[in-house]
Amino acid sequence: MTAQQQTRPQAATKPVRWAADVVATMREGARVRLDYSAQSLWRVDRMIDDIRREGAPYAAVQDVLRGFGAYAGEVIVRQTGAEWWASGGDHWIRTPDGRLWDPVDEARRCFTGHGSLRLLCRDATVSVP
């Protein structure tokens, strides 16, 4: 581990807050309940798709996308016991089998029509043979 890398709890501080913020925003603003379940990621993928179809510029939604990615990461963390890692301002998760996942980047990919937080979660929660 390099001096720049941090493990939970320090590395988790920001993404956990981003996830909690998006949960609160969706509950209060959109009346959508996100419960940190894998099934809730269907809803998140659809919301990102709706934002993309509305033609919102990336700069206007980048914080929401970061929150959705952090939310998906927290779903994986809670299901697998993964840990948040951080380096150089980027945050990703490491599952117990040693694989690294970047749910924040996957949310950005969803916005471009080339990703799925639901599928990322499915892949991250399947054990490697």
PDB file of C-alpha atoms in Angstrom:
ATOM      1  CA  MET A   1       0.000   0.000   0.000  1.00  0.00           C
ATOM      2  CA  THR A   2       1.385   3.402  -0.946  1.00  0.00           C
ATOM      3  CA  ALA A   3       1.356   6.429   1.331  1.00  0.00           C
ATOM      4  CA  GLN A   4      -1.447   7.947  -0.795  1.00  0.00           C
ATOM      5  CA  GLN A   5      -3.750   4.941  -0.427  1.00  0.00           C
ATOM      6  CA  GLN A   6      -6.116   4.765   2.491  1.00  0.00           C
ATOM      7  CA  THR A   7      -8.415   2.022   3.643  1.00  0.00           C
ATOM      8  CA  ARG A   8     -11.664   2.284   5.525  1.00  0.00           C
ATOM      9  CA  PRO A   9     -12.618   4.200   7.512  1.00  0.00           C
ATOM     10  CA  GLN A  10     -10.731   7.156   6.033  1.00  0.00           C
ATOM     11  CA  ALA A  11     -11.211   6.186   2.374  1.00  0.00           C
ATOM     12  CA  ALA A  12     -14.900   5.498   2.983  1.00  0.00           C
ATOM     13  CA  THR A  13     -15.717   8.887   4.469  1.00  0.00           C
ATOM     14  CA  LYS A  14     -16.452  10.745   1.246  1.00  0.00           C
ATOM     15  CA  PRO A  15     -18.227   8.001  -0.737  1.00  0.00           C
ATOM     16  CA  VAL A  16     -20.387   7.038   2.246  1.00  0.00           C
ATOM     17  CA  ARG A  17     -21.444  10.688   2.562  1.00  0.00           C
ATOM     18  CA  TRP A  18     -22.065  10.981  -1.197  1.00  0.00           C
ATOM     19  CA  ALA A  19     -24.241   7.857  -1.076  1.00  0.00           C
ATOM     20  CA  ALA A  20     -26.203   9.112   1.929  1.00  0.00           C
ATOM     21  CA  ASP A  21     -26.703  12.479   0.213  1.00  0.00           C
ATOM     22  CA  VAL A  22     -28.137  10.872  -2.927  1.00  0.00           C
ATOM     23  CA  VAL A  23     -30.425   8.647  -0.825  1.00  0.00           C
ATOM     24  CA  ALA A  24     -31.771  11.719   0.996  1.00  0.00           C
ATOM     25  CA  THR A  25     -32.088  13.755  -2.217  1.00  0.00           C
ATOM     26  CA  MET A  26     -33.980  10.997  -4.017  1.00  0.00           C
ATOM     27  CA  ARG A  27     -36.281  10.447  -1.036  1.00  0.00           C
ATOM     28  CA  GLU A  28     -37.075  14.134  -0.559  1.00  0.00           C
ATOM     29  CA  GLY A  29     -36.957  15.433  -4.138  1.00  0.00           C
ATOM     30  CA  ALA A  30     -38.010  12.526  -6.332  1.00  0.00           C
ATOM     31  CA  ARG A  31     -39.904  10.512  -3.721  1.00  0.00           C
ATOM     32  CA  VAL A  32     -37.783   7.476  -4.584  1.00  0.00           C
ATOM     33  CA  ARG A  33     -36.706   5.209  -1.751  1.00  0.00           C
ATOM     34  CA  LEU A  34     -33.224   3.737  -2.057  1.00  0.00           C
ATOM     35  CA  ASP A  35     -32.592   1.008   0.516  1.00  0.00           C
ATOM     36  CA  TYR A  36     -29.033  -0.141  -0.317  1.00  0.00           C
ATOM     37  CA  SER A  37     -30.328  -3.340  -1.924  1.00  0.00           C
ATOM     38  CA  ALA A  38     -29.081  -4.755  -5.210  1.00  0.00           C
ATOM     39  CA  GLN A  39     -32.656  -4.488  -6.524  1.00  0.00           C
ATOM     40  CA  SER A  40     -32.651  -0.718  -5.935  1.00  0.00           C
ATOM     41  CA  LEU A  41     -29.906  -0.394  -8.544  1.00  0.00           C
ATOM     42  CA  TRP A  42     -32.524  -1.114 -11.241  1.00  0.00           C
ATOM     43  CA  ARG A  43     -34.148   2.174 -10.219  1.00  0.00           C
ATOM     44  CA  VAL A  44     -30.812   4.002 -10.178  1.00  0.00           C
ATOM     45  CA  ASP A  45     -29.929   2.778 -13.687  1.00  0.00           C
ATOM     46  CA  ARG A  46     -33.351   3.961 -14.920  1.00  0.00           C
ATOM     47  CA  MET A  47     -32.930   7.372 -13.254  1.00  0.00           C
ATOM     48  CA  ILE A  48     -29.522   7.849 -14.887  1.00  0.00           C
ATOM     49  CA  ASP A  49     -31.015   6.803 -18.232  1.00  0.00           C
ATOM     50  CA  ASP A  50     -33.845   9.332 -17.776  1.00  0.00           C
ATOM     51  CA  ILE A  51     -31.349  12.112 -16.974  1.00  0.00           C
ATOM     52  CA  ARG A  52     -29.370  11.233 -20.105  1.00  0.00           C
ATOM     53  CA  ARG A  53     -32.498  11.203 -22.309  1.00  0.00           C
ATOM     54  CA  GLU A  54     -33.507  14.624 -20.978  1.00  0.00           C
ATOM     55  CA  GLY A  55     -30.259  15.944 -22.455  1.00  0.00           C
ATOM     56  CA  ALA A  56     -28.771  17.242 -19.220  1.00  0.00           C
ATOM     57  CA  PRO A  57     -25.162  18.370 -19.676  1.00  0.00           C
ATOM     58  CA  TYR A  58     -22.605  16.276 -17.799  1.00  0.00           C
ATOM     59  CA  ALA A  59     -21.371  19.287 -15.796  1.00  0.00           C
ATOM     60  CA  ALA A  60     -24.877  19.784 -14.402  1.00  0.00           C
ATOM     61  CA  VAL A  61     -25.230  16.200 -13.183  1.00  0.00           C
ATOM     62  CA  GLN A  62     -21.687  15.108 -12.314  1.00  0.00           C
ATOM     63  CA  ASP A  63     -22.266  15.366  -8.541  1.00  0.00           C
ATOM     64  CA  VAL A  64     -25.479  13.314  -8.784  1.00  0.00           C
ATOM     65  CA  LEU A  65     -23.664  10.697 -10.865  1.00  0.00           C
ATOM     66  CA  ARG A  66     -20.873  10.568  -8.283  1.00  0.00           C
ATOM     67  CA  GLY A  67     -23.532  10.030  -5.612  1.00  0.00           C
ATOM     68  CA  PHE A  68     -25.214   7.258  -7.595  1.00  0.00           C
ATOM     69  CA  GLY A  69     -21.846   5.570  -8.100  1.00  0.00           C
ATOM     70  CA  ALA A  70     -21.019   5.846  -4.414  1.00  0.00           C
ATOM     71  CA  TYR A  71     -24.459   4.442  -3.595  1.00  0.00           C
ATOM     72  CA  ALA A  72     -23.796   1.424  -5.839  1.00  0.00           C
ATOM     73  CA  GLY A  73     -20.409   1.007  -4.177  1.00  0.00           C
ATOM     74  CA  GLU A  74     -22.044   1.005  -0.754  1.00  0.00           C
ATOM     75  CA  VAL A  75     -24.495  -1.655  -1.954  1.00  0.00           C
ATOM     76  CA  ILE A  76     -21.505  -3.825  -2.912  1.00  0.00           C
ATOM     77  CA  VAL A  77     -19.658  -3.036   0.326  1.00  0.00           C
ATOM     78  CA  ARG A  78     -22.669  -4.060   2.407  1.00  0.00           C
ATOM     79  CA  GLN A  79     -23.264  -7.269   0.436  1.00  0.00           C
ATOM     80  CA  THR A  80     -19.682  -8.494   0.210  1.00  0.00           C
ATOM     81  CA  GLY A  81     -17.699  -6.868   3.009  1.00  0.00           C
ATOM     82  CA  ALA A  82     -15.682  -4.932   0.424  1.00  0.00           C
ATOM     83  CA  GLU A  83     -13.691  -1.856   1.447  1.00  0.00           C
ATOM     84  CA  TRP A  84     -13.442   1.601  -0.039  1.00  0.00           C
ATOM     85  CA  TRP A  85      -9.981   2.598  -1.195  1.00  0.00           C
ATOM     86  CA  ALA A  86      -8.757   6.006  -2.270  1.00  0.00           C
ATOM     87  CA  SER A  87      -5.741   7.310  -4.127  1.00  0.00           C
ATOM     88  CA  GLY A  88      -5.151  10.586  -5.895  1.00  0.00           C
ATOM     89  CA  GLY A  89      -8.727  11.743  -5.311  1.00  0.00           C
ATOM     90  CA  ASP A  90     -10.270   8.643  -6.897  1.00  0.00           C
ATOM     91  CA  HIS A  91     -12.377   6.197  -4.900  1.00  0.00           C
ATOM     92  CA  TRP A  92     -12.984   2.553  -5.695  1.00  0.00           C
ATOM     93  CA  ILE A  93     -13.865  -0.598  -3.819  1.00  0.00           C
ATOM     94  CA  ARG A  94     -11.916  -3.765  -3.267  1.00  0.00           C
ATOM     95  CA  THR A  95     -13.965  -6.903  -2.792  1.00  0.00           C
ATOM     96  CA  PRO A  96     -12.713  -9.609  -0.402  1.00  0.00           C
ATOM     97  CA  ASP A  97     -11.463 -11.647  -3.378  1.00  0.00           C
ATOM     98  CA  GLY A  98      -9.038  -8.815  -4.230  1.00  0.00           C
ATOM     99  CA  ARG A  99     -10.843  -7.450  -7.284  1.00  0.00           C
ATOM    100  CA  LEU A 100     -11.082  -3.660  -7.719  1.00  0.00           C
ATOM    101  CA  TRP A 101     -14.264  -1.897  -8.851  1.00  0.00           C
ATOM    102  CA  ASP A 102     -14.915   1.730  -9.772  1.00  0.00           C
ATOM    103  CA  PRO A 103     -18.639   2.355  -9.279  1.00  0.00           C
ATOM    104  CA  VAL A 104     -18.276   6.140  -9.636  1.00  0.00           C
ATOM    105  CA  ASP A 105     -16.794   5.687 -13.101  1.00  0.00           C
ATOM    106  CA  GLU A 106     -19.500   3.130 -13.905  1.00  0.00           C
ATOM    107  CA  ALA A 107     -22.160   5.751 -13.097  1.00  0.00           C
ATOM    108  CA  ARG A 108     -20.452   8.056 -15.613  1.00  0.00           C
ATOM    109  CA  ARG A 109     -20.492   5.218 -18.146  1.00  0.00           C
ATOM    110  CA  CYS A 110     -24.217   4.738 -17.466  1.00  0.00           C
ATOM    111  CA  PHE A 111     -24.751   8.399 -18.292  1.00  0.00           C
ATOM    112  CA  THR A 112     -23.099   7.866 -21.687  1.00  0.00           C
ATOM    113  CA  GLY A 113     -25.313   4.812 -22.284  1.00  0.00           C
ATOM    114  CA  HIS A 114     -22.494   2.272 -21.860  1.00  0.00           C
ATOM    115  CA  GLY A 115     -22.740   1.032 -18.286  1.00  0.00           C
ATOM    116  CA  SER A 116     -24.993  -0.403 -15.619  1.00  0.00           C
ATOM    117  CA  LEU A 117     -24.653  -0.107 -11.862  1.00  0.00           C
ATOM    118  CA  ARG A 118     -26.963  -3.101 -11.482  1.00  0.00           C
ATOM    119  CA  LEU A 119     -24.680  -5.273 -13.629  1.00  0.00           C
ATOM    120  CA  LEU A 120     -21.567  -3.958 -11.884  1.00  0.00           C
ATOM    121  CA  CYS A 121     -23.076  -5.009  -8.557  1.00  0.00           C
ATOM    122  CA  ARG A 122     -24.015  -8.420  -9.937  1.00  0.00           C
ATOM    123  CA  ASP A 123     -20.493  -8.978 -11.238  1.00  0.00           C
ATOM    124  CA  ALA A 124     -18.843  -7.704  -8.028  1.00  0.00           C
ATOM    125  CA  THR A 125     -20.934  -9.935  -5.788  1.00  0.00           C
ATOM    126  CA  VAL A 126     -20.225 -13.123  -7.747  1.00  0.00           C
ATOM    127  CA  SER A 127     -17.222 -14.993  -6.388  1.00  0.00           C
ATOM    128  CA  VAL A 128     -14.310 -15.685  -8.696  1.00  0.00           C
ATOM    129  CA  PRO A 129     -13.870 -19.445  -9.272  1.00  0.00           C
TER     130      PRO A 129
END
